[in-house]
Tab-separated table of C-alpha atoms and ligand atoms in Angstrom:
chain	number	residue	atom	x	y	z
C	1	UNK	CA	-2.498	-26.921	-85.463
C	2	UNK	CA	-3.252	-30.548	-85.466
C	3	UNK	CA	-0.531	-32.832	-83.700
C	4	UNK	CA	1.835	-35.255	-86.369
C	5	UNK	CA	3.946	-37.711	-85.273
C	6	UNK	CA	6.630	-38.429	-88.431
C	7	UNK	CA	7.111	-42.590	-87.480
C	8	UNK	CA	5.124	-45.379	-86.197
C	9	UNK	CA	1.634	-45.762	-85.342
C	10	UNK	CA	0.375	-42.082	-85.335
C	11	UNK	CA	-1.413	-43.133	-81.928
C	12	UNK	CA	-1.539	-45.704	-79.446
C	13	UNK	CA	-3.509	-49.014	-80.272
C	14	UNK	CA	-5.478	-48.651	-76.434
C	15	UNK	CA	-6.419	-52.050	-76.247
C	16	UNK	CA	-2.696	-53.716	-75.569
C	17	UNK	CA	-2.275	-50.954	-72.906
C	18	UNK	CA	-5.419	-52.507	-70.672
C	19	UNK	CA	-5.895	-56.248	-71.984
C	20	UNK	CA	-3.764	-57.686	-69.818
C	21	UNK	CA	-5.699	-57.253	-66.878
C	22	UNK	CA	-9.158	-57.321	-69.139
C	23	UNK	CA	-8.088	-60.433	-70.381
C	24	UNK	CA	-7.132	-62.065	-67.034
C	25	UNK	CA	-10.244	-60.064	-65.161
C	26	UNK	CA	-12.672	-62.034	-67.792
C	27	UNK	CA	-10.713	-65.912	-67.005
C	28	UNK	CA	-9.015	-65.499	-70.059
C	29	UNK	CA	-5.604	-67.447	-70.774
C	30	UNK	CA	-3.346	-66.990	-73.366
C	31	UNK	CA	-2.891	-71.087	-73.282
C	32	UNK	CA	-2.316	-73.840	-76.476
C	33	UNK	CA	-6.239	-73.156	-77.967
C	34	UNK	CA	-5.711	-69.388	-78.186
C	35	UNK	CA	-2.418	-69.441	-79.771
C	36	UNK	CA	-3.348	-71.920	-82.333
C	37	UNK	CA	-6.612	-69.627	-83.285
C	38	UNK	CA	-4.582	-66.544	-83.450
C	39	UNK	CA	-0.816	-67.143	-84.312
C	40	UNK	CA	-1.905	-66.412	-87.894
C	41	UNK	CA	-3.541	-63.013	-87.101
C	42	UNK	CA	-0.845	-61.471	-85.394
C	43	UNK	CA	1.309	-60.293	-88.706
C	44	UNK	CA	-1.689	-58.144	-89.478
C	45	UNK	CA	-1.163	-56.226	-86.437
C	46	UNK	CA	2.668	-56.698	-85.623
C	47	UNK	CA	3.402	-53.172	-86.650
C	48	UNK	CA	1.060	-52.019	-83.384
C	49	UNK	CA	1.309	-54.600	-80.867
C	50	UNK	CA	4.397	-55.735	-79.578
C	51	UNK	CA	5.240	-59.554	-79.037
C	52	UNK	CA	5.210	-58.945	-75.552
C	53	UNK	CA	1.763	-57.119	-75.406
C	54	UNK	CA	0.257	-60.255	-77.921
C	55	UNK	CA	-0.280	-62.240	-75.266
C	56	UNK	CA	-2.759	-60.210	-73.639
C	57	UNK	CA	-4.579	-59.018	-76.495
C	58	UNK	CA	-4.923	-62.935	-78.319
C	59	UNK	CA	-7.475	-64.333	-75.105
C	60	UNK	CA	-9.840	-61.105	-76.388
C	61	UNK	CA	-9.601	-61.640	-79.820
C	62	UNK	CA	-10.031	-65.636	-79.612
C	63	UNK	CA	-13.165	-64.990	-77.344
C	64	UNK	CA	-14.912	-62.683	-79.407
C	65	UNK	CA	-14.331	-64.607	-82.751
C	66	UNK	CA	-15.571	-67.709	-81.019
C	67	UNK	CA	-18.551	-66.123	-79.703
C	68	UNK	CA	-19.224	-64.338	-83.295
C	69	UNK	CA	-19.503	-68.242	-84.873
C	70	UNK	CA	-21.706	-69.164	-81.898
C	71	UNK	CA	-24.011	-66.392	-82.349
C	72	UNK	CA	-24.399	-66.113	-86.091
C	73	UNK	CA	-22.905	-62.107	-85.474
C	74	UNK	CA	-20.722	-59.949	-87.264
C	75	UNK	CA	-19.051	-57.278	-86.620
C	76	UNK	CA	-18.926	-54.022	-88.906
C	77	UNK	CA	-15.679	-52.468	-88.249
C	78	UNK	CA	-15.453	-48.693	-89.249
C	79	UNK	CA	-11.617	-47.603	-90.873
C	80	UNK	CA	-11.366	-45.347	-87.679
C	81	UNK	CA	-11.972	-48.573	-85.383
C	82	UNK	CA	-8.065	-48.868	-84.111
C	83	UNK	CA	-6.142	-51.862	-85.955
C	84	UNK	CA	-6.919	-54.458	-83.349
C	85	UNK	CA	-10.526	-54.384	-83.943
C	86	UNK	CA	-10.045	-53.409	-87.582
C	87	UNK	CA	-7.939	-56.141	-88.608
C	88	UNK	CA	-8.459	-59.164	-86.038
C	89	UNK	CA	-12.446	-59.240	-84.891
C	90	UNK	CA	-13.864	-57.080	-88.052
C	91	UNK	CA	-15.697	-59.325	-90.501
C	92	UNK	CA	-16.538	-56.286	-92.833
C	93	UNK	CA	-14.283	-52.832	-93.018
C	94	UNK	CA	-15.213	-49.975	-94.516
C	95	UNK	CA	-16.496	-46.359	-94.401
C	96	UNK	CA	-19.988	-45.347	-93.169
C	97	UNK	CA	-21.712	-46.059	-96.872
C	98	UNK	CA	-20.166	-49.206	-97.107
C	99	UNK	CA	-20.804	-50.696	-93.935
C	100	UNK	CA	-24.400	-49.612	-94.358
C	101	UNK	CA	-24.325	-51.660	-97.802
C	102	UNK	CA	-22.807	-54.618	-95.706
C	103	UNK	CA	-25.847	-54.529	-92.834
C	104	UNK	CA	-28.437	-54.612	-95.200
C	105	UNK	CA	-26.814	-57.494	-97.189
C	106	UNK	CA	-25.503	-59.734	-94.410
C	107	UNK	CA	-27.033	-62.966	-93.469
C	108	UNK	CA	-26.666	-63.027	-89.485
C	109	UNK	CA	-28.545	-62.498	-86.271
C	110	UNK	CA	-26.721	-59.902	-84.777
C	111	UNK	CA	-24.336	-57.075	-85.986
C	112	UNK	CA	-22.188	-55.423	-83.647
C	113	UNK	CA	-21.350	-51.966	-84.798
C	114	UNK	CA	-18.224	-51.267	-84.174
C	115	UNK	CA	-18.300	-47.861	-85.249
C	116	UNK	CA	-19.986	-44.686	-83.402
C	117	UNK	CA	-23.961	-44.771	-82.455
C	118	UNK	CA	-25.807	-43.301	-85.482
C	119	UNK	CA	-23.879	-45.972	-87.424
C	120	UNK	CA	-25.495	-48.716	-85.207
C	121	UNK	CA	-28.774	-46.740	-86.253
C	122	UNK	CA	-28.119	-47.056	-89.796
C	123	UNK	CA	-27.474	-50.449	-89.994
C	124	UNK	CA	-30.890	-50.482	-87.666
C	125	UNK	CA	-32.542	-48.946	-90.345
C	126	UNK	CA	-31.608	-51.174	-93.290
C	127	UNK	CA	-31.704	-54.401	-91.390
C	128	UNK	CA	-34.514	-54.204	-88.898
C	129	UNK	CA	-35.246	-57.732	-88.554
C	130	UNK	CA	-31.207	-58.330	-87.170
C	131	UNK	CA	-30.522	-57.638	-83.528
C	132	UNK	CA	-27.742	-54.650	-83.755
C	133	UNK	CA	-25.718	-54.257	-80.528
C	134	UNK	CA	-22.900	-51.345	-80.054
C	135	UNK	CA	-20.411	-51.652	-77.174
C	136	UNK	CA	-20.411	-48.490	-75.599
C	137	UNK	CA	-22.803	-46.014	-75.643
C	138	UNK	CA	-20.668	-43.212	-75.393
C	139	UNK	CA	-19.635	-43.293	-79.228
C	140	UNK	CA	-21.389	-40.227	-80.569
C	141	UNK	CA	-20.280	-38.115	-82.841
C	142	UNK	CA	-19.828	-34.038	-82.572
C	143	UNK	CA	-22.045	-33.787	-86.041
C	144	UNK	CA	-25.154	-35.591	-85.219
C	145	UNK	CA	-24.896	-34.275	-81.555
C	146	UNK	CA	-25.163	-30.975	-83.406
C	147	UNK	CA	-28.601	-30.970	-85.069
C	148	UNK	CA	-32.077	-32.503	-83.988
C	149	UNK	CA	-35.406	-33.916	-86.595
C	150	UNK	CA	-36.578	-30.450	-84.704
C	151	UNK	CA	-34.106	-28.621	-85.744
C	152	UNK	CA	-34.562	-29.871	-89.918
C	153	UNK	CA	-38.551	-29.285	-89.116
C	154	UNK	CA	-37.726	-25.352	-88.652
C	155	UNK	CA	-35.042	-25.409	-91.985
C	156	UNK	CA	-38.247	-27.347	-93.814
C	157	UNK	CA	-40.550	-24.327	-92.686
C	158	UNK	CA	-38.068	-21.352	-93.509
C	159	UNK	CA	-37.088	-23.146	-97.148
C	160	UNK	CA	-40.362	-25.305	-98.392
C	161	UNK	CA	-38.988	-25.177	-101.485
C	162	UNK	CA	-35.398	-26.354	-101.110
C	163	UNK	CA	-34.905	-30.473	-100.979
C	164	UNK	CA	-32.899	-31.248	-97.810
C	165	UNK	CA	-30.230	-33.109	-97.672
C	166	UNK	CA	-28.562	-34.797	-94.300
C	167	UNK	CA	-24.883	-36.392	-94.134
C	168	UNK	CA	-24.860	-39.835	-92.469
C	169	UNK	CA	-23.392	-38.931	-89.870
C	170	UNK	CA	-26.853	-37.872	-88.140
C	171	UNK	CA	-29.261	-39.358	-85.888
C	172	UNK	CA	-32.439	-41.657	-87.271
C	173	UNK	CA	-34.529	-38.312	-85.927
C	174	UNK	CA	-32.822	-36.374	-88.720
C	175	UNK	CA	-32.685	-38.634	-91.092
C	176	UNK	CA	-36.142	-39.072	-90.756
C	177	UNK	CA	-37.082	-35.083	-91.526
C	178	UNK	CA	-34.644	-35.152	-94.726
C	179	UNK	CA	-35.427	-36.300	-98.128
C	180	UNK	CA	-32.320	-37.902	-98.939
C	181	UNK	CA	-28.878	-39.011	-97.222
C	182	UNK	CA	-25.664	-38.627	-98.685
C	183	UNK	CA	-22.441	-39.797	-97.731
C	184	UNK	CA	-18.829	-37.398	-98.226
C	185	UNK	CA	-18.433	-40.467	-101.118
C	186	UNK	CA	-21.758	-39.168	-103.163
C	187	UNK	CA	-22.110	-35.599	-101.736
C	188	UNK	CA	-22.281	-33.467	-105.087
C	189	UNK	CA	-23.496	-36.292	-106.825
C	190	UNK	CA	-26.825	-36.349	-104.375
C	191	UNK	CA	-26.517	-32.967	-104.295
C	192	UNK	CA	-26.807	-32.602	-108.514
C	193	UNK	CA	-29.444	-35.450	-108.564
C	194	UNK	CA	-32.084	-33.655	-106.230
C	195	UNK	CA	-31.735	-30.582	-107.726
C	196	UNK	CA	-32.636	-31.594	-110.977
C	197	UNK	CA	-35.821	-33.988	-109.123
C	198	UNK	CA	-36.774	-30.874	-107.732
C	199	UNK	CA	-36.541	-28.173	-110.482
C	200	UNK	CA	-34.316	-25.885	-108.134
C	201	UNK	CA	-30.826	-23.999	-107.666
C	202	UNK	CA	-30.580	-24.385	-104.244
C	203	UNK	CA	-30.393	-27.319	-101.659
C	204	UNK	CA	-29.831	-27.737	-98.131
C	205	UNK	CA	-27.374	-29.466	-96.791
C	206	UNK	CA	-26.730	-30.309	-93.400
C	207	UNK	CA	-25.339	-30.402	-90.656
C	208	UNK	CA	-21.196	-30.304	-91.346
C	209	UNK	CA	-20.460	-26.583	-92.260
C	210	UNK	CA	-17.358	-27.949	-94.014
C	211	UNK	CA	-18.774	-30.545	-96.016
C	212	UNK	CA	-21.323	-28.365	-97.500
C	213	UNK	CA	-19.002	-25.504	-98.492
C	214	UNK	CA	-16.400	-27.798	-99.956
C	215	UNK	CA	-19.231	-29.438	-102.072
C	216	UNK	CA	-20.434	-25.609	-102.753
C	217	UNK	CA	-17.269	-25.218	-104.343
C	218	UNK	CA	-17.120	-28.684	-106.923
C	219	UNK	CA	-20.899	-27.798	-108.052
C	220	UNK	CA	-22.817	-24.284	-109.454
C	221	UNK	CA	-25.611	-25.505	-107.273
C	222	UNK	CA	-25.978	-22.666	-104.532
C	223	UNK	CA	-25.992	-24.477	-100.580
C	224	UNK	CA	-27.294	-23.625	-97.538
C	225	UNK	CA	-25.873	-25.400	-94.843
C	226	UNK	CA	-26.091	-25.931	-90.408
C	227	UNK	CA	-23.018	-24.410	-88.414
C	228	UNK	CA	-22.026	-28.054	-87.040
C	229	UNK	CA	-18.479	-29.954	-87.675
C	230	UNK	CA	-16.240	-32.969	-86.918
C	231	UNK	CA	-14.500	-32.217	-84.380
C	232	UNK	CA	-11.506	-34.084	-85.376
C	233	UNK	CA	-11.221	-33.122	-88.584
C	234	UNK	CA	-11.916	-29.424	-87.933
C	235	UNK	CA	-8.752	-29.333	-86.399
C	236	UNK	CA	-6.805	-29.588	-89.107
C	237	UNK	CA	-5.578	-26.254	-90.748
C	238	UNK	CA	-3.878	-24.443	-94.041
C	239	UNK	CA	-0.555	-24.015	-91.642
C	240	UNK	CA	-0.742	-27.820	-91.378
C	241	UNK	CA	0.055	-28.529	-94.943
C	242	UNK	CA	2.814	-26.004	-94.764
C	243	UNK	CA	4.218	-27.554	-91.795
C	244	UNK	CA	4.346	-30.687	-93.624
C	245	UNK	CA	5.732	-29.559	-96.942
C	246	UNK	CA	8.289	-27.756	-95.366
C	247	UNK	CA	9.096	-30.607	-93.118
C	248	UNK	CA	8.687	-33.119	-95.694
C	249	UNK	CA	9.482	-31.730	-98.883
C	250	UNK	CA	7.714	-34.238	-101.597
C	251	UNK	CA	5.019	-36.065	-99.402
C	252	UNK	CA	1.658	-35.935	-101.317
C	253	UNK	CA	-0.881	-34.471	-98.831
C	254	UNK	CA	-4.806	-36.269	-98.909
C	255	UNK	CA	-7.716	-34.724	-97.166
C	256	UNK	CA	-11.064	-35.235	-95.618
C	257	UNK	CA	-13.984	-33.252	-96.757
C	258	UNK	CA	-14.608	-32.880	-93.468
C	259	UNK	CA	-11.627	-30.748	-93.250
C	260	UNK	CA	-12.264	-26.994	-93.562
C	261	UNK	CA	-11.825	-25.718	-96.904
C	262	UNK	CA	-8.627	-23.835	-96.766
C	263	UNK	CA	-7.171	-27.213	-96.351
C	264	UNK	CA	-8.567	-28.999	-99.605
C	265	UNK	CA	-7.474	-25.588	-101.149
C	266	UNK	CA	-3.617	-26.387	-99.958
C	267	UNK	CA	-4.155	-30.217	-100.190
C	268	UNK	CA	-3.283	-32.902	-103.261
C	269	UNK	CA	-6.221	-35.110	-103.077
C	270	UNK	CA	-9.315	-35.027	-101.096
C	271	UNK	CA	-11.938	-37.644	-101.183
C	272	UNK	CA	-13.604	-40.032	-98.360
C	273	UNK	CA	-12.128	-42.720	-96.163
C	274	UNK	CA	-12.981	-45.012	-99.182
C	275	UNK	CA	-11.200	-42.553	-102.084
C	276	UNK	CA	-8.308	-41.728	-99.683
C	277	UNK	CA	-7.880	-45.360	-99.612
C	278	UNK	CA	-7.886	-46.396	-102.948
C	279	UNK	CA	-5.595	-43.239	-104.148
C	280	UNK	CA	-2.968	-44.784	-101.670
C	281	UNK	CA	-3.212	-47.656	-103.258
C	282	UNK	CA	-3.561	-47.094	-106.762
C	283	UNK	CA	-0.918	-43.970	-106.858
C	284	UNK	CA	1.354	-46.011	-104.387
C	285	UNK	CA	3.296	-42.350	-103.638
C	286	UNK	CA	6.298	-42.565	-101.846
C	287	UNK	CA	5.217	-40.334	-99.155
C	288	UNK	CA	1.401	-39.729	-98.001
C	289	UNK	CA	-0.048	-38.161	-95.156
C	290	UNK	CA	-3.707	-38.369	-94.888
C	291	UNK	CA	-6.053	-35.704	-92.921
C	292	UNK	CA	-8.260	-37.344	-91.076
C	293	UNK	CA	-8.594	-39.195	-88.010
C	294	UNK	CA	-5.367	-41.146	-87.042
C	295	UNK	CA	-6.519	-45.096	-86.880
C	296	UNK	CA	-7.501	-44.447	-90.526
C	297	UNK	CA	-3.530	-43.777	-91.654
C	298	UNK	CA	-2.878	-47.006	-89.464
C	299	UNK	CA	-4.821	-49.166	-91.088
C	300	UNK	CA	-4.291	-47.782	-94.627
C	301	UNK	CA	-0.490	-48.459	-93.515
C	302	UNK	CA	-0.816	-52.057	-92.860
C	303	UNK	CA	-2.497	-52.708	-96.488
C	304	UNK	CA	0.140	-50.521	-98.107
C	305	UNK	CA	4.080	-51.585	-96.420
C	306	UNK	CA	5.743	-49.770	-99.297
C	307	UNK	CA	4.428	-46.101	-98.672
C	308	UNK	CA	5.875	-44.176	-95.916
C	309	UNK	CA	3.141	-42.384	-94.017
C	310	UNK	CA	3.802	-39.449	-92.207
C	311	UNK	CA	1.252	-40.113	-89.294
C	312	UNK	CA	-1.443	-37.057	-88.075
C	313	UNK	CA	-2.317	-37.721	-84.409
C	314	UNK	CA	-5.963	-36.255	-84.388
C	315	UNK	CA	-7.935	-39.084	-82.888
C	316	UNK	CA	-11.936	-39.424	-82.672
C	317	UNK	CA	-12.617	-39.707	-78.654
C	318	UNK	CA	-16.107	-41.278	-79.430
C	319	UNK	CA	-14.550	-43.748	-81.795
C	320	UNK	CA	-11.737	-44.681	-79.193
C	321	UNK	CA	-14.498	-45.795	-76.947
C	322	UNK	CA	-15.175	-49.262	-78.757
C	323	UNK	CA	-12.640	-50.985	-77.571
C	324	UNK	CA	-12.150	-55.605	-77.788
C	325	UNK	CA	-12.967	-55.336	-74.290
C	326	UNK	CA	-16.118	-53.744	-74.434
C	327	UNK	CA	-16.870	-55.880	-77.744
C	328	UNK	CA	-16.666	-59.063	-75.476
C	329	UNK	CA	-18.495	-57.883	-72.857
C	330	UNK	CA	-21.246	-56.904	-75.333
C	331	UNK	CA	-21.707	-60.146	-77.457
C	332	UNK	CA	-21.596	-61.887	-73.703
C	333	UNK	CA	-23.758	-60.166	-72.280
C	334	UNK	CA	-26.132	-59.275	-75.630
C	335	UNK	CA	-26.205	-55.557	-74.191
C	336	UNK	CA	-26.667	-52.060	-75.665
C	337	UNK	CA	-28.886	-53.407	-78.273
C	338	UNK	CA	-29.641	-50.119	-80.922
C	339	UNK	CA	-33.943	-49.888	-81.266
C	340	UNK	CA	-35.665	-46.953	-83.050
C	341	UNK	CA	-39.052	-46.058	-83.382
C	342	UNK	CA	-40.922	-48.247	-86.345
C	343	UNK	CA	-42.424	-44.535	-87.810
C	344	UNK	CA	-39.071	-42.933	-87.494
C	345	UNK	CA	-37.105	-46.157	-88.903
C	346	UNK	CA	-39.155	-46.371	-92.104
C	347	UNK	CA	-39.070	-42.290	-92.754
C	348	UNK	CA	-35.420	-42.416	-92.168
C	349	UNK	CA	-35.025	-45.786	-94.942
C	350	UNK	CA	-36.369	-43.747	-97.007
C	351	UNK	CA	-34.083	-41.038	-96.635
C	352	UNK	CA	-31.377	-43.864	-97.804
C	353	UNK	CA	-33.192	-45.215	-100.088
C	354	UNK	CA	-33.445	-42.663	-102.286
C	355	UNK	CA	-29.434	-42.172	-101.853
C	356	UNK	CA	-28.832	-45.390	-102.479
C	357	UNK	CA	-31.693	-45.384	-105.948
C	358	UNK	CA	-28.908	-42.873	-107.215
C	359	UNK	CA	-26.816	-44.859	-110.159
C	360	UNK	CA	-24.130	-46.859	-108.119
C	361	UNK	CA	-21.013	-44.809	-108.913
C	362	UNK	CA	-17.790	-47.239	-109.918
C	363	UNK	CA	-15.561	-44.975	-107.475
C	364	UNK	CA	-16.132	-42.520	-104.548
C	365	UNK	CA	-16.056	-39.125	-106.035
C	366	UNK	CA	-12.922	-37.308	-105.535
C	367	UNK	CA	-13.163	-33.389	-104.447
C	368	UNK	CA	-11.039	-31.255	-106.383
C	369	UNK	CA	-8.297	-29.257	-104.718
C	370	UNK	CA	-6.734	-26.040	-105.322
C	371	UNK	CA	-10.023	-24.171	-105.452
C	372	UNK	CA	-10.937	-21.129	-103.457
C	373	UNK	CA	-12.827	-21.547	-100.675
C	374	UNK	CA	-16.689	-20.298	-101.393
C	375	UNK	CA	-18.440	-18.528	-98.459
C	376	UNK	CA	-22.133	-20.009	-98.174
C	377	UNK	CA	-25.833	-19.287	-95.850
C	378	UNK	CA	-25.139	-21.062	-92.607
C	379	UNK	CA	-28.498	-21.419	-91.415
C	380	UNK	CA	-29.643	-19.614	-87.993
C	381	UNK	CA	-32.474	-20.677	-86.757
C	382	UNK	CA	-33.339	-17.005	-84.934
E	1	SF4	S1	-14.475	-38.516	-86.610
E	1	SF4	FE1	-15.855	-36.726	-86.530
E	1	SF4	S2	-17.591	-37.288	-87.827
E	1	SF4	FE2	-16.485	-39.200	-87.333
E	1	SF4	S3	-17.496	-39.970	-85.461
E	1	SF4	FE3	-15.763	-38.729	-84.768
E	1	SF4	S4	-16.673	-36.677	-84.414
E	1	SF4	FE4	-18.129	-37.832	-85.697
């Protein structure tokens, strides 16, 4: 069962916990020019960092932002970036599609992804002439560590008939081997749209397991899908929305896709980062817990003071290792710069491309709940 925490931030903001002695270690003072560049940011975090921590967190944040105008860089913050980074250094905020949107569009010199690595490849992909840095190159991500352009090369051979479809969260390699992308915003819709362009029943969809049967159940297209998953949000179970409806009689219970689909069958709403978002703030419900991983309820909180959110405490490990310290050290030191191969790069745009040719949809698409989860091919490559 995944972990909740009923009060306060549903996990530790890192960064407060270590910038003291990051901040000092790098000659950085919390003097008169710091405070008067970041006395107006700290309401946007107060709920995270306490007075006393500020202090040692301000010399990071004033560095980086400084740097950012220096450089002509921006940084792409990810909603499961903790609120620190989120709030204070991000100059865009989004989910995965968005941000994507935001690299190809931004005029700069440098992006620093501050998201996990096949993010940095994305916005690599889109905006090839912009140097794209990331801060630590230990931010993977259990789904694209789960499939290889090999592995889609062997699906393409077993089902030369079926269109392939790869999630975003995969490496360039993948993306490469796929016809199209498709984000959990615009998953059935892609899904729908190359079925029709290809005159077939069936589509592949890879490489989240739990993605592809919860879209199996919203469309009558039949799916075959890859045994990988998040590992965050696999966690999360059908006893978990008990727990919480018996512990919290009347909170309204949102889901990731990601989630397996027992727990869109029990949930209220299920949708992306982006439609999980805009329910909170368009329903406003008095109570809310959202499924996913726990620096997204954080920062939903801080745009929405009037809901109460019950806080899950499943936290991305490859996501917790961008961190303001390792954000300064990159934009100093110009390091971890993101490069893919010119023939994969332009094989993989296309694979967005023709996502993003799809008609622009006004909303993310919300997933229906209550339905029974539909058993589907997982494919095996033996
Ligand atoms: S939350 Fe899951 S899908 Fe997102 S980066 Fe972490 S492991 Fe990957």
């Amino acid at each position: 069962m995944a972990r909740l925490i009923d009060s306060g931030p549903g996990c530790p903001t890192p960064t407060p916990l270590r910038a003291e002695t990051a901040a000092q270690a790098r000659g950085l003072a919390y003097d008169d020019d710091v405070k008067a560049k970041t006395d107006h940011l700290y309401p946007l975090v107060s709920d995270f960092i306490t007075p006393m921590e500020w202090p040692a967190v301000a010399p990071l944040v004033a560095a980086i932002n400084d740097l950012k105008a220096e450089k002509n860089a921006v940084i792409l913050a990810h909603n499961y970036m903790t609120p620190d980074i989120f709030r204070l250094v991000g100059d865009f905020r989004g989910d995965s599609l968005q941000l994507a949107r935001e690299a190809a569009e931004v005029d700069a010199d440098i992006i620093v992804q501050a998201g996990v690595h096949f993010m940095a490849e994305t916005s690599k992909i889109l905006a090839p002439s912009k140097t794209v840095l990331i801060s630590s190159l230990e931010a993977g991500c259990s789904l694209a560590s789960s499939i290889t352009g090999a592995d889609v090369r062997l699906i393409k051979e077993r089902y030369p008939d079926y269109p392939v479809v790869t999630y975003v969260n995969t490496t360039a390699d993948v993306k490469a081997e796929c016809h199209i992308t498709c984000t959990s915003s615009n998953a059935a819709q892609v899904v729908e749209a190359v079925a029709k362009e290809w005159d077939t029943d069936t589509v592949v969809l890879v490489p989240d397991q739990y993605l592809a049967k919860n879209v199996a159940a919203q469309t009558d297209i039949r799916i075959i899908t890859w045994p990988g998953a998040c590992e965050v949000h696999e966690l999360f179970s059908a006893d978990d929305v008990d727990a919480l409806r018996e512990a919290h009689p009347g909170v309204v219970i949102l889901a990731h896709p990601e989630c397996p689909p027992d727990v869109l069958e029990a949930a209220d709403f299920a949708g992306s980062t982006a439609a999980l978002a805009n329910y909170v703030k368009d329903e406003s419900p008095a109570k809310v817990v959202l499924l996913t991983e726990c620096s997204m309820s954080d920062n939903v909180a801080t745009e929405n003071p009037g809901v109460d959110f019950v806080r899950p405490c499943n936290l991305c490990p490859h996501m917790k290792q961008i961190t303001l310290e390792n954000i300064l050290d990159c934009l100093i030191e110009m390091k971890h710069e993101v490069t893919i191969d010119e023939p994969v790069r332009v094989r993989a745009k296309e694979a967005i491309d023709a996502m993003l040719a799809l008609p622009k949809m006004a909303n993310p698409l919300a997933f229906e709940t209550g339905l029974k989860p539909m058993e589907i091919e997982v494919f095996s490559p033996s």
